[in-house]
mmCIF file of N, CA and C in Angstrom:
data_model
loop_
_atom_site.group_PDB
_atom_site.id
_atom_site.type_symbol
_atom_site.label_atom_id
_atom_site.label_comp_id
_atom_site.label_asym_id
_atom_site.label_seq_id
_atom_site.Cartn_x
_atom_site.Cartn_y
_atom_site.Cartn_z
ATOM 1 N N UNK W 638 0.844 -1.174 0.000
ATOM 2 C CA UNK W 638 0.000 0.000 0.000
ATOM 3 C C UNK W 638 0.892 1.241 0.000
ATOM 4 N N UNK W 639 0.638 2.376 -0.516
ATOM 5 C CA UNK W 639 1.491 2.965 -1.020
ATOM 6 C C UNK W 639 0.503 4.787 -0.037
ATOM 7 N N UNK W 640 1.244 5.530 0.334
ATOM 8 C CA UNK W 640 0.696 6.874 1.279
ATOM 9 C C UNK W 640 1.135 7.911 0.692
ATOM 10 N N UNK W 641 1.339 8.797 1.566
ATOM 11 C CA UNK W 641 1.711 10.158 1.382
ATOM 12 C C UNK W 641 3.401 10.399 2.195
ATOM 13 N N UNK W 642 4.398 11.012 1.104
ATOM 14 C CA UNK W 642 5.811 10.788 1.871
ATOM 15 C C UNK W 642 6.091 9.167 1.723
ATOM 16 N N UNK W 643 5.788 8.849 0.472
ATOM 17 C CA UNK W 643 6.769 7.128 0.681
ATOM 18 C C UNK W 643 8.238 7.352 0.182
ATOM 19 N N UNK W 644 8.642 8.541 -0.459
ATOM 20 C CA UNK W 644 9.547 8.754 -0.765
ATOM 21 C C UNK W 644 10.203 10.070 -0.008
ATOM 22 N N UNK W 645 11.882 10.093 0.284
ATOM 23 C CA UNK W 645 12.566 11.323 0.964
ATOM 24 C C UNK W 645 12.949 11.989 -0.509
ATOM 25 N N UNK W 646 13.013 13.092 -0.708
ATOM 26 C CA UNK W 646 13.928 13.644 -1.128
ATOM 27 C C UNK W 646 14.055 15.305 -1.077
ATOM 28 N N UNK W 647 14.947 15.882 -1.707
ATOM 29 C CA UNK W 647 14.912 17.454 -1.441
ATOM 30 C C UNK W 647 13.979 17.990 -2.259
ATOM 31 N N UNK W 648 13.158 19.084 -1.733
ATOM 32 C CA UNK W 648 12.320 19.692 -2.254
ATOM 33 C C UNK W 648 12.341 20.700 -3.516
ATOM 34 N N UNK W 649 11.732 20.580 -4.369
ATOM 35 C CA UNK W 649 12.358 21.237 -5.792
ATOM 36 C C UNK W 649 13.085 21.030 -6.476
ATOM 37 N N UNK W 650 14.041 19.889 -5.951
ATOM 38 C CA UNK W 650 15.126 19.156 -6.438
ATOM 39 C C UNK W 650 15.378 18.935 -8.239
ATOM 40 N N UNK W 651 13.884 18.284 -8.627
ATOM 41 C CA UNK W 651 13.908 18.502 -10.010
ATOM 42 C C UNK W 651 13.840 19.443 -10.695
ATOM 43 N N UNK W 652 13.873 20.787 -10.252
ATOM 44 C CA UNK W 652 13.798 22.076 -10.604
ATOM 45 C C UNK W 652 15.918 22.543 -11.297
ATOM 46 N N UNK W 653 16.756 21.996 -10.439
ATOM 47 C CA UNK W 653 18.278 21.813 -10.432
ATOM 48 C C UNK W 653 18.540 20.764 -11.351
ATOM 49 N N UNK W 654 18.752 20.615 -12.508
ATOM 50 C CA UNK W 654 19.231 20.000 -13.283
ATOM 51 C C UNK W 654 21.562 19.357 -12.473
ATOM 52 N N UNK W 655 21.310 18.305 -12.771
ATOM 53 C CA UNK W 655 23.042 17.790 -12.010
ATOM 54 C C UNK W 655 22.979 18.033 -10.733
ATOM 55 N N UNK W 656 21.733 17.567 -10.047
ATOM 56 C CA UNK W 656 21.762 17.672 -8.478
ATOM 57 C C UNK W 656 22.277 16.288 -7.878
ATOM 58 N N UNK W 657 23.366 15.659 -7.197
ATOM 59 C CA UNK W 657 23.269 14.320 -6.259
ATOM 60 C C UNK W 657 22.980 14.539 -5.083
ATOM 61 N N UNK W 658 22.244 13.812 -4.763
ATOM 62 C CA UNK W 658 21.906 13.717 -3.031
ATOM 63 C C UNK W 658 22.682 12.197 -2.907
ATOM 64 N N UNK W 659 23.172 12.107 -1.363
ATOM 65 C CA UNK W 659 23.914 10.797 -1.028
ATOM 66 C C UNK W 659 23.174 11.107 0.256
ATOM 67 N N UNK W 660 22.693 9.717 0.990
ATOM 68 C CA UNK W 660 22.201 9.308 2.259
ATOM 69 C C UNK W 660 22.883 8.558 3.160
ATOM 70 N N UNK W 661 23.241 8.926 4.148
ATOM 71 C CA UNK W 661 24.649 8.161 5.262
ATOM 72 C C UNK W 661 23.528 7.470 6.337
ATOM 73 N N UNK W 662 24.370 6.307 7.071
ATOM 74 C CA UNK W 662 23.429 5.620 8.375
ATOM 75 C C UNK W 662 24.286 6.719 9.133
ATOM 76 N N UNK W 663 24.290 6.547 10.615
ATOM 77 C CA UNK W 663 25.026 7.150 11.423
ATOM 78 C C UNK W 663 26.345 6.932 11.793
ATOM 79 N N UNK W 664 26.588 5.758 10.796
ATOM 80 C CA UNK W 664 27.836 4.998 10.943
ATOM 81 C C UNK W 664 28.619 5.366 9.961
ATOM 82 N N UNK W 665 28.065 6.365 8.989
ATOM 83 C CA UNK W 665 29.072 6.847 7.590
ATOM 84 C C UNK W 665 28.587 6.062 6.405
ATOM 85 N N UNK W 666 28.041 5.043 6.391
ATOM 86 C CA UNK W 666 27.426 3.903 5.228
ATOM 87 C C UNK W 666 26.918 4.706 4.214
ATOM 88 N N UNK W 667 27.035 4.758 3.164
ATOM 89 C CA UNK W 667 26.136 5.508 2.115
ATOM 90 C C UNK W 667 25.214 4.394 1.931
ATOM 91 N N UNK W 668 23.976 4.628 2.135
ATOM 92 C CA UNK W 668 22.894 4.083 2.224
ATOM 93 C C UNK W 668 21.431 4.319 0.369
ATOM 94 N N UNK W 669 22.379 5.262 0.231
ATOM 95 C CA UNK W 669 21.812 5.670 -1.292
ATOM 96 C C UNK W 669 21.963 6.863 -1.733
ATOM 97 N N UNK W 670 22.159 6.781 -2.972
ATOM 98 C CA UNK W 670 22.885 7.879 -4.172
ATOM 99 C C UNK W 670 21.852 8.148 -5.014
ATOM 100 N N UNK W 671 21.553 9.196 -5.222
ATOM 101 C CA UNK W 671 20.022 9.079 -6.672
ATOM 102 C C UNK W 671 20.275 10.873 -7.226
ATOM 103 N N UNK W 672 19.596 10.758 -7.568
ATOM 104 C CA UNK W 672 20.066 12.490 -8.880
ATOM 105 C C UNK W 672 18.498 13.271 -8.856
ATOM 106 N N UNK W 673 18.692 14.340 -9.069
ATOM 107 C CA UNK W 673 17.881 15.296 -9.103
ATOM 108 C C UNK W 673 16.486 14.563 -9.756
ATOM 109 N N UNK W 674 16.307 13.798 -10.486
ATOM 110 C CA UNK W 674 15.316 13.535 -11.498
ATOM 111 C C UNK W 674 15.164 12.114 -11.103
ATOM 112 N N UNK W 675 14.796 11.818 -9.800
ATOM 113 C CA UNK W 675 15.070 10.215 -9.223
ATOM 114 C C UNK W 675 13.370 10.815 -8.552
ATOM 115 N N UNK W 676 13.265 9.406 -8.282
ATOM 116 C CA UNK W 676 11.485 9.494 -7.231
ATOM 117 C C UNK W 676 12.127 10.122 -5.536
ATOM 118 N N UNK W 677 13.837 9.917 -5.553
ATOM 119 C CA UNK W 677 13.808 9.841 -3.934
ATOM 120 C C UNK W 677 14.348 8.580 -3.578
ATOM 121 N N UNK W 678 14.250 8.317 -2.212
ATOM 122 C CA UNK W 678 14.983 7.406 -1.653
ATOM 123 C C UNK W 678 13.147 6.479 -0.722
ATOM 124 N N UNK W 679 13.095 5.370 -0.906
ATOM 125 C CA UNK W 679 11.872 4.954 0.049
ATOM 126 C C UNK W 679 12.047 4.301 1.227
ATOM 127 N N UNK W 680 13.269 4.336 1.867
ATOM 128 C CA UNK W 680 13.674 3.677 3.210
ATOM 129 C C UNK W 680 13.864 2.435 2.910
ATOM 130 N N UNK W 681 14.722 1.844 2.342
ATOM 131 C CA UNK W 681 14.952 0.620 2.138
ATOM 132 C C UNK W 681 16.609 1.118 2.020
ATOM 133 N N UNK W 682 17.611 -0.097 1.805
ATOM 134 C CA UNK W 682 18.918 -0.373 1.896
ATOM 135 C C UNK W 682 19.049 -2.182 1.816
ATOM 136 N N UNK W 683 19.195 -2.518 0.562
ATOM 137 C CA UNK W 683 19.474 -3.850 0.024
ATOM 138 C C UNK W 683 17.811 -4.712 -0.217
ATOM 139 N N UNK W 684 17.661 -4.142 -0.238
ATOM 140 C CA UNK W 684 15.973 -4.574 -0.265
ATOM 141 C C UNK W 684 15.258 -4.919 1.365
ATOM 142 N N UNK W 685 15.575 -4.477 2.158
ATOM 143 C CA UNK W 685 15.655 -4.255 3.248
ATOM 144 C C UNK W 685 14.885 -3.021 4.038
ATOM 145 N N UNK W 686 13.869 -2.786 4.621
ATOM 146 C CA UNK W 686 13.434 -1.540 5.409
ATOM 147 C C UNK W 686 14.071 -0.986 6.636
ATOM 148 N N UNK W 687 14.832 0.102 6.328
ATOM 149 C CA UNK W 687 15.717 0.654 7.645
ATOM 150 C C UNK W 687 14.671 1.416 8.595
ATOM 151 N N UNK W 688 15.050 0.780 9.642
ATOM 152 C CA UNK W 688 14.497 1.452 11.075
ATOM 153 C C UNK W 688 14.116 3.010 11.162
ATOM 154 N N UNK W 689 13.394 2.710 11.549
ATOM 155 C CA UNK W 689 13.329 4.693 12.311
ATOM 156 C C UNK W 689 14.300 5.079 13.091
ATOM 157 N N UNK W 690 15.152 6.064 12.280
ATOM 158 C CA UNK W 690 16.217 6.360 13.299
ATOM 159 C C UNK W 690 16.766 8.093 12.284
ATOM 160 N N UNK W 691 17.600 8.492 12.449
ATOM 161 C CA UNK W 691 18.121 9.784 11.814
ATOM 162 C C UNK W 691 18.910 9.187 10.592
ATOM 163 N N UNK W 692 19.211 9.796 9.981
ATOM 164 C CA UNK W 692 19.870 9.598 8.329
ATOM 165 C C UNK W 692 20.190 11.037 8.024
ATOM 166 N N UNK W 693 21.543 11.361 7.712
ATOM 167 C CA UNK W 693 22.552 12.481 7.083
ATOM 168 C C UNK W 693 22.501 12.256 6.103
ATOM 169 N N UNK W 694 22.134 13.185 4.537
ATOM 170 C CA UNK W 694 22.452 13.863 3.673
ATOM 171 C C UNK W 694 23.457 14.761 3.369
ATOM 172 N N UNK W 695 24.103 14.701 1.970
ATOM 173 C CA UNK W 695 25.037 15.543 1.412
ATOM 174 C C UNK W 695 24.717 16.054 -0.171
ATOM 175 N N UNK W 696 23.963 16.916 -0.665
ATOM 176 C CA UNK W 696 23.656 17.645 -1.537
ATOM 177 C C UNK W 696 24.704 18.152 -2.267
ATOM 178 N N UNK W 697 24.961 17.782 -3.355
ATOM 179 C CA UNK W 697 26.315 18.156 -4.429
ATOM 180 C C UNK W 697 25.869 18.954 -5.416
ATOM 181 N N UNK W 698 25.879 20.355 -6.066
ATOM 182 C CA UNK W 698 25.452 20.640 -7.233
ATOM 183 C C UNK W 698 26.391 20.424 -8.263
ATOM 184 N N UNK W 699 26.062 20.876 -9.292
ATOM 185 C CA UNK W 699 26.969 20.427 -10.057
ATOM 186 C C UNK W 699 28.317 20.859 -10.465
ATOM 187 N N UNK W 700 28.430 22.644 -10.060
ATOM 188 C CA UNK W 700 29.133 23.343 -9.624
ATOM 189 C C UNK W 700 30.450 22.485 -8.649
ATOM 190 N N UNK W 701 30.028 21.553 -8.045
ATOM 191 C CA UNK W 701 30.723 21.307 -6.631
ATOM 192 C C UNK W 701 30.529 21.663 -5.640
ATOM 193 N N UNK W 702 30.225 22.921 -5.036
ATOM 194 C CA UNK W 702 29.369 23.312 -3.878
ATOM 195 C C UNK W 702 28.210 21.813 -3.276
ATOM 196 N N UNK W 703 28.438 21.896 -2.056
ATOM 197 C CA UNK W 703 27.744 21.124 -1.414
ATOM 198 C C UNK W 703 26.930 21.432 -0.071
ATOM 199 N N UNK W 704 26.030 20.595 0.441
ATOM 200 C CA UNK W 704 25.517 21.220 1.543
ATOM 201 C C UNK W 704 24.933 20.037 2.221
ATOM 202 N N UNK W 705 24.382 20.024 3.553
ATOM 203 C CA UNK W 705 24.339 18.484 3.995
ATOM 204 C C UNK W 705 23.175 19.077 5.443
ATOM 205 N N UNK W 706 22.912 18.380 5.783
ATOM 206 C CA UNK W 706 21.707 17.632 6.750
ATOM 207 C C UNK W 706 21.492 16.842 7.456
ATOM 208 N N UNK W 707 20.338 16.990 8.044
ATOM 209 C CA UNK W 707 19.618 15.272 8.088
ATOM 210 C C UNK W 707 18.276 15.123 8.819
ATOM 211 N N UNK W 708 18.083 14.330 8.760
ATOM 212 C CA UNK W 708 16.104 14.056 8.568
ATOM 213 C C UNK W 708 16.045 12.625 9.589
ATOM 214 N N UNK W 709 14.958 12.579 9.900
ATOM 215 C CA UNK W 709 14.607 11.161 10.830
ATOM 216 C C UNK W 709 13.579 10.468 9.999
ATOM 217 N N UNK W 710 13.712 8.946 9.790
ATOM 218 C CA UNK W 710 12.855 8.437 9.324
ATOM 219 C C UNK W 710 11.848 7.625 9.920
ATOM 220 N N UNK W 711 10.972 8.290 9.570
ATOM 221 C CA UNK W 711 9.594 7.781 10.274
ATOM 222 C C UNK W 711 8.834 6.352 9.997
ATOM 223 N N UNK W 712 8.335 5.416 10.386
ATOM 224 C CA UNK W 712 7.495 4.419 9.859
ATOM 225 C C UNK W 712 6.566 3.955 10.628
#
């Protein structure tokens, strides 16, 4: 069954053409890589559903400039 928010990603994102977002566990793991023009990330890691817990972001434009975060995932 499918809701509202099944997917993370940055807002407007597809608006930035050469955007990467990368998603870290708290342990440094890159947990997923996807590009401006992606659905997002849906809480999974190997086909696997990751826990509710915090997750760090790192926003790359294409420039190189970067910028970073992080969000808690809810379920």
């Amino acid at each position: 069954m499918t809701g509202y928010n099944d997917f993370w990603k940055i807002k407007f994102s597809e608006n930035v053409p050469h955007l990467m977002v990368t998603i870290f566990d708290r342990y440094g793991t890159i947990i997923k890589q996807f590009s401006s023009n992606s659905q997002g990330w849906d809480g999974n890691y190997l086909g696997e559903q990751l826990p509710s817990t915090d997750y760090w972001f790192v926003v790359t434009r294409e420039n190189g400039k970067e910028f970073n975060g992080h969000f808690t995932l809810m379920r």
